[in-house]
PDB file of C-alpha atoms in Angstrom:
ATOM      1  CA  MET A   1      -0.381   0.284  -0.195  1.00  0.00           C
ATOM      2  CA  PRO A   2       1.542   3.341  -0.684  1.00  0.00           C
ATOM      3  CA  ARG A   3       2.131   5.996   1.903  1.00  0.00           C
ATOM      4  CA  ARG A   4      -0.563   8.814   1.855  1.00  0.00           C
ATOM      5  CA  ASP A   5       0.817  12.069   0.783  1.00  0.00           C
ATOM      6  CA  PRO A   6       1.791  13.973   4.128  1.00  0.00           C
ATOM      7  CA  SER A   7       0.561  17.437   2.947  1.00  0.00           C
ATOM      8  CA  HIS A   8      -2.880  15.231   3.507  1.00  0.00           C
ATOM      9  CA  GLY A   9      -4.316  14.498   7.093  1.00  0.00           C
ATOM     10  CA  GLY A  10      -1.661  16.533   8.276  1.00  0.00           C
ATOM     11  CA  ASP A  11      -3.258  16.918  12.243  1.00  0.00           C
ATOM     12  CA  LYS A  12      -3.510  12.534  12.130  1.00  0.00           C
ATOM     13  CA  ARG A  13       0.377  12.231  11.383  1.00  0.00           C
ATOM     14  CA  ASN A  14       1.523  15.099  13.788  1.00  0.00           C
ATOM     15  CA  ARG A  15      -0.061  13.004  16.442  1.00  0.00           C
ATOM     16  CA  ILE A  16       1.195  10.240  15.694  1.00  0.00           C
ATOM     17  CA  LEU A  17       4.693  11.674  15.852  1.00  0.00           C
ATOM     18  CA  GLN A  18       3.934  13.138  19.125  1.00  0.00           C
ATOM     19  CA  ALA A  19       3.001   9.841  20.062  1.00  0.00           C
ATOM     20  CA  ALA A  20       5.773   8.744  19.012  1.00  0.00           C
ATOM     21  CA  ILE A  21       8.424  10.326  21.042  1.00  0.00           C
ATOM     22  CA  GLU A  22       6.572   9.770  24.183  1.00  0.00           C
ATOM     23  CA  VAL A  23       6.636   6.023  23.093  1.00  0.00           C
ATOM     24  CA  PHE A  24      10.383   5.842  21.868  1.00  0.00           C
ATOM     25  CA  SER A  25      11.331   8.051  25.094  1.00  0.00           C
ATOM     26  CA  ARG A  26       9.343   5.394  27.575  1.00  0.00           C
ATOM     27  CA  LYS A  27       9.770   2.374  26.339  1.00  0.00           C
ATOM     28  CA  GLY A  28      13.291   2.758  23.954  1.00  0.00           C
ATOM     29  CA  PHE A  29      13.147   2.023  20.147  1.00  0.00           C
ATOM     30  CA  PHE A  30      13.644  -1.526  20.140  1.00  0.00           C
ATOM     31  CA  ASN A  31      11.383  -2.306  22.882  1.00  0.00           C
ATOM     32  CA  SER A  32       8.271   0.297  21.322  1.00  0.00           C
ATOM     33  CA  LYS A  33       5.992  -1.752  19.081  1.00  0.00           C
ATOM     34  CA  VAL A  34       4.399   0.135  16.045  1.00  0.00           C
ATOM     35  CA  SER A  35       0.807  -0.902  17.670  1.00  0.00           C
ATOM     36  CA  GLU A  36       1.696   1.254  20.864  1.00  0.00           C
ATOM     37  CA  ILE A  37       2.403   4.221  19.188  1.00  0.00           C
ATOM     38  CA  ALA A  38      -0.852   4.433  17.405  1.00  0.00           C
ATOM     39  CA  ARG A  39      -2.759   3.712  20.590  1.00  0.00           C
ATOM     40  CA  ALA A  40      -1.179   6.257  22.191  1.00  0.00           C
ATOM     41  CA  SER A  41      -1.944   8.836  19.105  1.00  0.00           C
ATOM     42  CA  GLY A  42      -5.413   7.564  18.918  1.00  0.00           C
ATOM     43  CA  VAL A  43      -5.833   5.894  15.792  1.00  0.00           C
ATOM     44  CA  ALA A  44      -5.619   2.322  14.317  1.00  0.00           C
ATOM     45  CA  ASP A  45      -2.252   0.252  13.869  1.00  0.00           C
ATOM     46  CA  GLY A  46      -3.578   0.097  10.350  1.00  0.00           C
ATOM     47  CA  THR A  47      -3.521   4.008  10.189  1.00  0.00           C
ATOM     48  CA  ILE A  48      -0.120   4.043  10.814  1.00  0.00           C
ATOM     49  CA  TYR A  49       1.077   2.257   7.745  1.00  0.00           C
ATOM     50  CA  LEU A  50      -0.557   5.306   5.672  1.00  0.00           C
ATOM     51  CA  TYR A  51       2.401   7.679   6.491  1.00  0.00           C
ATOM     52  CA  PHE A  52       4.982   5.340   7.227  1.00  0.00           C
ATOM     53  CA  LYS A  53       6.304   2.137   5.799  1.00  0.00           C
ATOM     54  CA  ASN A  54       7.516   0.784   9.256  1.00  0.00           C
ATOM     55  CA  LYS A  55       8.850   2.127  12.600  1.00  0.00           C
ATOM     56  CA  ASP A  56      12.144   2.229  11.316  1.00  0.00           C
ATOM     57  CA  ASP A  57      10.451   4.842   8.781  1.00  0.00           C
ATOM     58  CA  LEU A  58       8.601   6.357  11.664  1.00  0.00           C
ATOM     59  CA  LEU A  59      11.936   7.460  13.322  1.00  0.00           C
ATOM     60  CA  ILE A  60      13.775   8.378  10.440  1.00  0.00           C
ATOM     61  CA  SER A  61      10.841  10.962   9.789  1.00  0.00           C
ATOM     62  CA  LEU A  62      10.450  12.148  13.754  1.00  0.00           C
ATOM     63  CA  PHE A  63      14.103  12.867  12.713  1.00  0.00           C
ATOM     64  CA  GLU A  64      13.571  14.804   9.866  1.00  0.00           C
ATOM     65  CA  GLU A  65      10.796  16.633  10.828  1.00  0.00           C
ATOM     66  CA  LYS A  66      12.090  17.824  14.053  1.00  0.00           C
ATOM     67  CA  MET A  67      15.468  18.480  12.970  1.00  0.00           C
ATOM     68  CA  GLY A  68      13.909  20.681  10.276  1.00  0.00           C
ATOM     69  CA  GLU A  69      11.904  22.560  13.243  1.00  0.00           C
ATOM     70  CA  VAL A  70      14.825  23.156  15.021  1.00  0.00           C
ATOM     71  CA  VAL A  71      16.895  24.391  11.608  1.00  0.00           C
ATOM     72  CA  VAL A  72      14.362  27.035  11.359  1.00  0.00           C
ATOM     73  CA  GLU A  73      14.409  28.197  15.134  1.00  0.00           C
ATOM     74  CA  VAL A  74      17.683  28.438  15.506  1.00  0.00           C
ATOM     75  CA  ARG A  75      18.378  30.360  11.728  1.00  0.00           C
ATOM     76  CA  GLN A  76      15.487  32.926  13.321  1.00  0.00           C
ATOM     77  CA  ARG A  77      17.709  33.268  16.608  1.00  0.00           C
ATOM     78  CA  ILE A  78      21.031  33.744  15.243  1.00  0.00           C
ATOM     79  CA  GLN A  79      19.874  36.750  13.318  1.00  0.00           C
ATOM     80  CA  ALA A  80      19.771  39.057  16.501  1.00  0.00           C
ATOM     81  CA  GLY A  81      23.636  38.067  16.827  1.00  0.00           C
ATOM     82  CA  ASN A  82      25.701  41.656  15.826  1.00  0.00           C
ATOM     83  CA  ASN A  83      28.774  39.631  15.146  1.00  0.00           C
ATOM     84  CA  PRO A  84      29.962  36.218  14.516  1.00  0.00           C
ATOM     85  CA  LEU A  85      30.383  35.502  18.789  1.00  0.00           C
ATOM     86  CA  GLU A  86      27.435  36.264  19.704  1.00  0.00           C
ATOM     87  CA  LYS A  87      26.178  34.381  17.077  1.00  0.00           C
ATOM     88  CA  MET A  88      27.881  31.643  17.994  1.00  0.00           C
ATOM     89  CA  LYS A  89      26.971  31.948  21.753  1.00  0.00           C
ATOM     90  CA  ILE A  90      23.198  31.932  20.712  1.00  0.00           C
ATOM     91  CA  PHE A  91      23.741  28.705  18.444  1.00  0.00           C
ATOM     92  CA  ILE A  92      24.926  27.021  21.420  1.00  0.00           C
ATOM     93  CA  ASP A  93      22.360  28.529  23.600  1.00  0.00           C
ATOM     94  CA  ASN A  94      19.324  26.986  22.335  1.00  0.00           C
ATOM     95  CA  HIS A  95      20.971  23.663  21.476  1.00  0.00           C
ATOM     96  CA  MET A  96      21.314  23.059  24.876  1.00  0.00           C
ATOM     97  CA  GLY A  97      18.254  24.656  25.823  1.00  0.00           C
ATOM     98  CA  LEU A  98      16.021  21.968  23.873  1.00  0.00           C
ATOM     99  CA  LEU A  99      17.566  19.663  26.724  1.00  0.00           C
ATOM    100  CA  GLU A 100      14.850  21.941  29.208  1.00  0.00           C
ATOM    101  CA  CYS A 101      11.775  22.183  26.876  1.00  0.00           C
ATOM    102  CA  GLU A 102      12.271  19.377  25.101  1.00  0.00           C
ATOM    103  CA  ALA A 103      13.197  16.693  26.821  1.00  0.00           C
ATOM    104  CA  GLY A 104      11.698  13.946  25.513  1.00  0.00           C
ATOM    105  CA  LEU A 105      12.151  14.821  21.732  1.00  0.00           C
ATOM    106  CA  ILE A 106      15.554  15.452  22.560  1.00  0.00           C
ATOM    107  CA  GLU A 107      16.240  11.429  24.268  1.00  0.00           C
ATOM    108  CA  VAL A 108      14.594  10.011  20.825  1.00  0.00           C
ATOM    109  CA  LEU A 109      17.312  11.966  18.975  1.00  0.00           C
ATOM    110  CA  GLN A 110      20.244  11.794  20.656  1.00  0.00           C
ATOM    111  CA  VAL A 111      19.652   8.072  22.313  1.00  0.00           C
ATOM    112  CA  GLU A 112      17.244   5.709  20.345  1.00  0.00           C
ATOM    113  CA  LEU A 113      17.593   7.396  16.539  1.00  0.00           C
ATOM    114  CA  ARG A 114      21.359   5.484  17.127  1.00  0.00           C
ATOM    115  CA  GLN A 115      19.805   2.258  17.737  1.00  0.00           C
ATOM    116  CA  SER A 116      18.241   2.155  14.259  1.00  0.00           C
ATOM    117  CA  SER A 117      20.000   0.104  12.251  1.00  0.00           C
ATOM    118  CA  LYS A 118      17.987   2.038   9.034  1.00  0.00           C
ATOM    119  CA  PHE A 119      19.526   5.598  10.080  1.00  0.00           C
ATOM    120  CA  LEU A 120      22.927   4.426  10.868  1.00  0.00           C
ATOM    121  CA  LYS A 121      23.855   2.175   7.349  1.00  0.00           C
ATOM    122  CA  ASP A 122      21.208   3.641   4.556  1.00  0.00           C
ATOM    123  CA  TYR A 123      20.597   7.298   5.650  1.00  0.00           C
ATOM    124  CA  VAL A 124      21.463  10.604   4.814  1.00  0.00           C
ATOM    125  CA  PRO A 125      20.583  13.069   7.472  1.00  0.00           C
ATOM    126  CA  VAL A 126      19.657  15.580   5.405  1.00  0.00           C
ATOM    127  CA  LYS A 127      18.201  18.321   7.923  1.00  0.00           C
ATOM    128  CA  PHE A 128      20.684  17.160  10.415  1.00  0.00           C
ATOM    129  CA  PHE A 129      23.426  18.379   7.623  1.00  0.00           C
ATOM    130  CA  GLU A 130      21.909  21.769   7.663  1.00  0.00           C
ATOM    131  CA  TYR A 131      21.761  21.683  11.182  1.00  0.00           C
ATOM    132  CA  LEU A 132      26.315  21.815  10.804  1.00  0.00           C
ATOM    133  CA  ASP A 133      26.101  24.732   8.011  1.00  0.00           C
ATOM    134  CA  VAL A 134      24.093  26.699  10.214  1.00  0.00           C
ATOM    135  CA  LEU A 135      26.676  26.608  12.634  1.00  0.00           C
ATOM    136  CA  SER A 136      29.738  26.448   9.591  1.00  0.00           C
ATOM    137  CA  GLY A 137      28.068  29.663   8.337  1.00  0.00           C
ATOM    138  CA  ILE A 138      28.977  31.389  11.751  1.00  0.00           C
ATOM    139  CA  LEU A 139      32.389  29.798  11.810  1.00  0.00           C
ATOM    140  CA  GLU A 140      32.910  30.957   8.156  1.00  0.00           C
ATOM    141  CA  GLU A 141      31.695  34.598   8.836  1.00  0.00           C
ATOM    142  CA  GLY A 142      34.089  34.613  12.128  1.00  0.00           C
ATOM    143  CA  LYS A 143      37.223  34.098   9.779  1.00  0.00           C
ATOM    144  CA  LEU A 144      36.106  36.499   7.240  1.00  0.00           C
ATOM    145  CA  GLU A 145      35.818  39.427  10.171  1.00  0.00           C
ATOM    146  CA  GLY A 146      39.092  38.597  11.628  1.00  0.00           C
ATOM    147  CA  VAL A 147      37.251  37.338  14.680  1.00  0.00           C
ATOM    148  CA  PHE A 148      38.501  33.658  14.330  1.00  0.00           C
ATOM    149  CA  ARG A 149      41.827  32.443  12.791  1.00  0.00           C
ATOM    150  CA  PRO A 150      42.671  32.159   9.693  1.00  0.00           C
ATOM    151  CA  ASP A 151      43.670  28.667   9.429  1.00  0.00           C
ATOM    152  CA  LEU A 152      40.624  27.405  11.639  1.00  0.00           C
ATOM    153  CA  ASN A 153      39.724  24.746   9.705  1.00  0.00           C
ATOM    154  CA  VAL A 154      35.423  25.139   9.832  1.00  0.00           C
ATOM    155  CA  SER A 155      34.718  21.684   8.819  1.00  0.00           C
ATOM    156  CA  VAL A 156      36.501  20.067  11.454  1.00  0.00           C
ATOM    157  CA  ALA A 157      35.417  22.996  13.962  1.00  0.00           C
ATOM    158  CA  ARG A 158      32.065  22.482  13.486  1.00  0.00           C
ATOM    159  CA  ARG A 159      31.853  19.005  14.456  1.00  0.00           C
ATOM    160  CA  VAL A 160      34.078  20.147  17.803  1.00  0.00           C
ATOM    161  CA  VAL A 161      31.183  22.553  18.184  1.00  0.00           C
ATOM    162  CA  PHE A 162      28.455  19.560  18.018  1.00  0.00           C
ATOM    163  CA  GLY A 163      30.297  17.004  19.769  1.00  0.00           C
ATOM    164  CA  ALA A 164      30.437  19.128  22.594  1.00  0.00           C
ATOM    165  CA  MET A 165      26.402  19.553  23.067  1.00  0.00           C
ATOM    166  CA  ASP A 166      26.148  16.340  22.069  1.00  0.00           C
ATOM    167  CA  GLU A 167      28.524  14.138  24.623  1.00  0.00           C
ATOM    168  CA  LEU A 168      27.056  17.136  27.269  1.00  0.00           C
ATOM    169  CA  SER A 169      23.663  16.555  26.289  1.00  0.00           C
ATOM    170  CA  ARG A 170      23.561  12.277  26.556  1.00  0.00           C
ATOM    171  CA  THR A 171      24.878  12.540  29.788  1.00  0.00           C
ATOM    172  CA  PHE A 172      22.281  15.024  30.890  1.00  0.00           C
ATOM    173  CA  ILE A 173      19.945  12.530  29.718  1.00  0.00           C
ATOM    174  CA  LEU A 174      21.281   8.911  30.563  1.00  0.00           C
ATOM    175  CA  SER A 175      22.931  10.279  33.982  1.00  0.00           C
ATOM    176  CA  LYS A 176      20.442   9.500  36.615  1.00  0.00           C
ATOM    177  CA  ARG A 177      22.098  12.327  38.768  1.00  0.00           C
ATOM    178  CA  GLN A 178      21.853  15.406  37.077  1.00  0.00           C
ATOM    179  CA  LYS A 179      25.503  16.527  37.210  1.00  0.00           C
ATOM    180  CA  PHE A 180      25.181  20.422  35.311  1.00  0.00           C
ATOM    181  CA  HIS A 181      22.707  22.671  34.363  1.00  0.00           C
ATOM    182  CA  PRO A 182      22.060  23.128  30.846  1.00  0.00           C
ATOM    183  CA  SER A 183      22.146  26.883  30.367  1.00  0.00           C
ATOM    184  CA  VAL A 184      25.180  27.170  32.623  1.00  0.00           C
ATOM    185  CA  THR A 185      26.671  24.306  30.690  1.00  0.00           C
ATOM    186  CA  ALA A 186      26.424  26.221  26.903  1.00  0.00           C
ATOM    187  CA  THR A 187      27.910  29.067  28.037  1.00  0.00           C
ATOM    188  CA  GLU A 188      31.093  27.262  29.901  1.00  0.00           C
ATOM    189  CA  VAL A 189      30.991  25.302  26.312  1.00  0.00           C
ATOM    190  CA  PHE A 190      31.063  28.518  24.413  1.00  0.00           C
ATOM    191  CA  GLN A 191      33.860  30.067  26.732  1.00  0.00           C
ATOM    192  CA  MET A 192      36.051  26.944  25.898  1.00  0.00           C
ATOM    193  CA  LEU A 193      35.383  27.046  22.716  1.00  0.00           C
ATOM    194  CA  SER A 194      35.734  30.413  21.463  1.00  0.00           C
ATOM    195  CA  GLU A 195      38.835  30.726  23.560  1.00  0.00           C
ATOM    196  CA  GLY A 196      40.423  27.916  20.930  1.00  0.00           C
ATOM    197  CA  PHE A 197      38.363  29.424  17.826  1.00  0.00           C
ATOM    198  CA  CYS A 198      39.570  33.506  18.631  1.00  0.00           C
ATOM    199  CA  VAL A 199      42.361  35.292  17.096  1.00  0.00           C
ATOM    200  CA  ARG A 200      44.943  35.935  19.812  1.00  0.00           C
ATOM    201  CA  GLY A 201      44.098  39.772  21.159  1.00  0.00           C
ATOM    202  CA  ILE A 202      40.485  39.774  20.850  1.00  0.00           C
ATOM    203  CA  ARG A 203      39.494  40.837  24.413  1.00  0.00           C
ATOM    204  CA  ASN A 204      37.622  38.572  26.338  1.00  0.00           C
ATOM    205  CA  ASP A 205      34.873  40.968  26.947  1.00  0.00           C
ATOM    206  CA  GLU A 206      33.564  40.622  23.522  1.00  0.00           C
ATOM    207  CA  ARG A 207      33.850  36.529  24.234  1.00  0.00           C
ATOM    208  CA  GLY A 208      31.007  37.795  26.251  1.00  0.00           C
TER     209      GLY A 208
END
């Protein structure tokens, strides 16, 4: 049976996606059943397959759509930055802030997504690369304006920034005892990274 066009029945499809977040975050990807997601979203089991091929497809669709929303949001927010350093801080603050306002979603994206063999082997995460491209733009702008080192490898630097946030986010989610507060940690991450990225002589107060 062909999948229904996502542009139709949007409310039902969104209910399924929201239910998937709740079920995946509570039970884990492997232990979750499509029937449980259907029940949580108030639809018949077969309705799921009108929109998604299987559980992996549901998880990947969830990732793409939610990451797309994050990309749109962070692009809007960094416009408030007056310079590359401010924009990088906004980017980091926004990412770490998701731990507080979208805890279930972040747990799915950080932990459960990595358990999908289809995602790891066969899928090209388009929206994730767009997210990294936003960060690349900030770093390239910093180089052009003479704020960041001219020899800064943007490809490596953007992975360093995301890697630091990713590891801290996963630790926050999986730790039984919360060892840090996301907003405080965001400031620390920004300060540490900006020390390594900035041209010598950039004043400390310019790094916030």
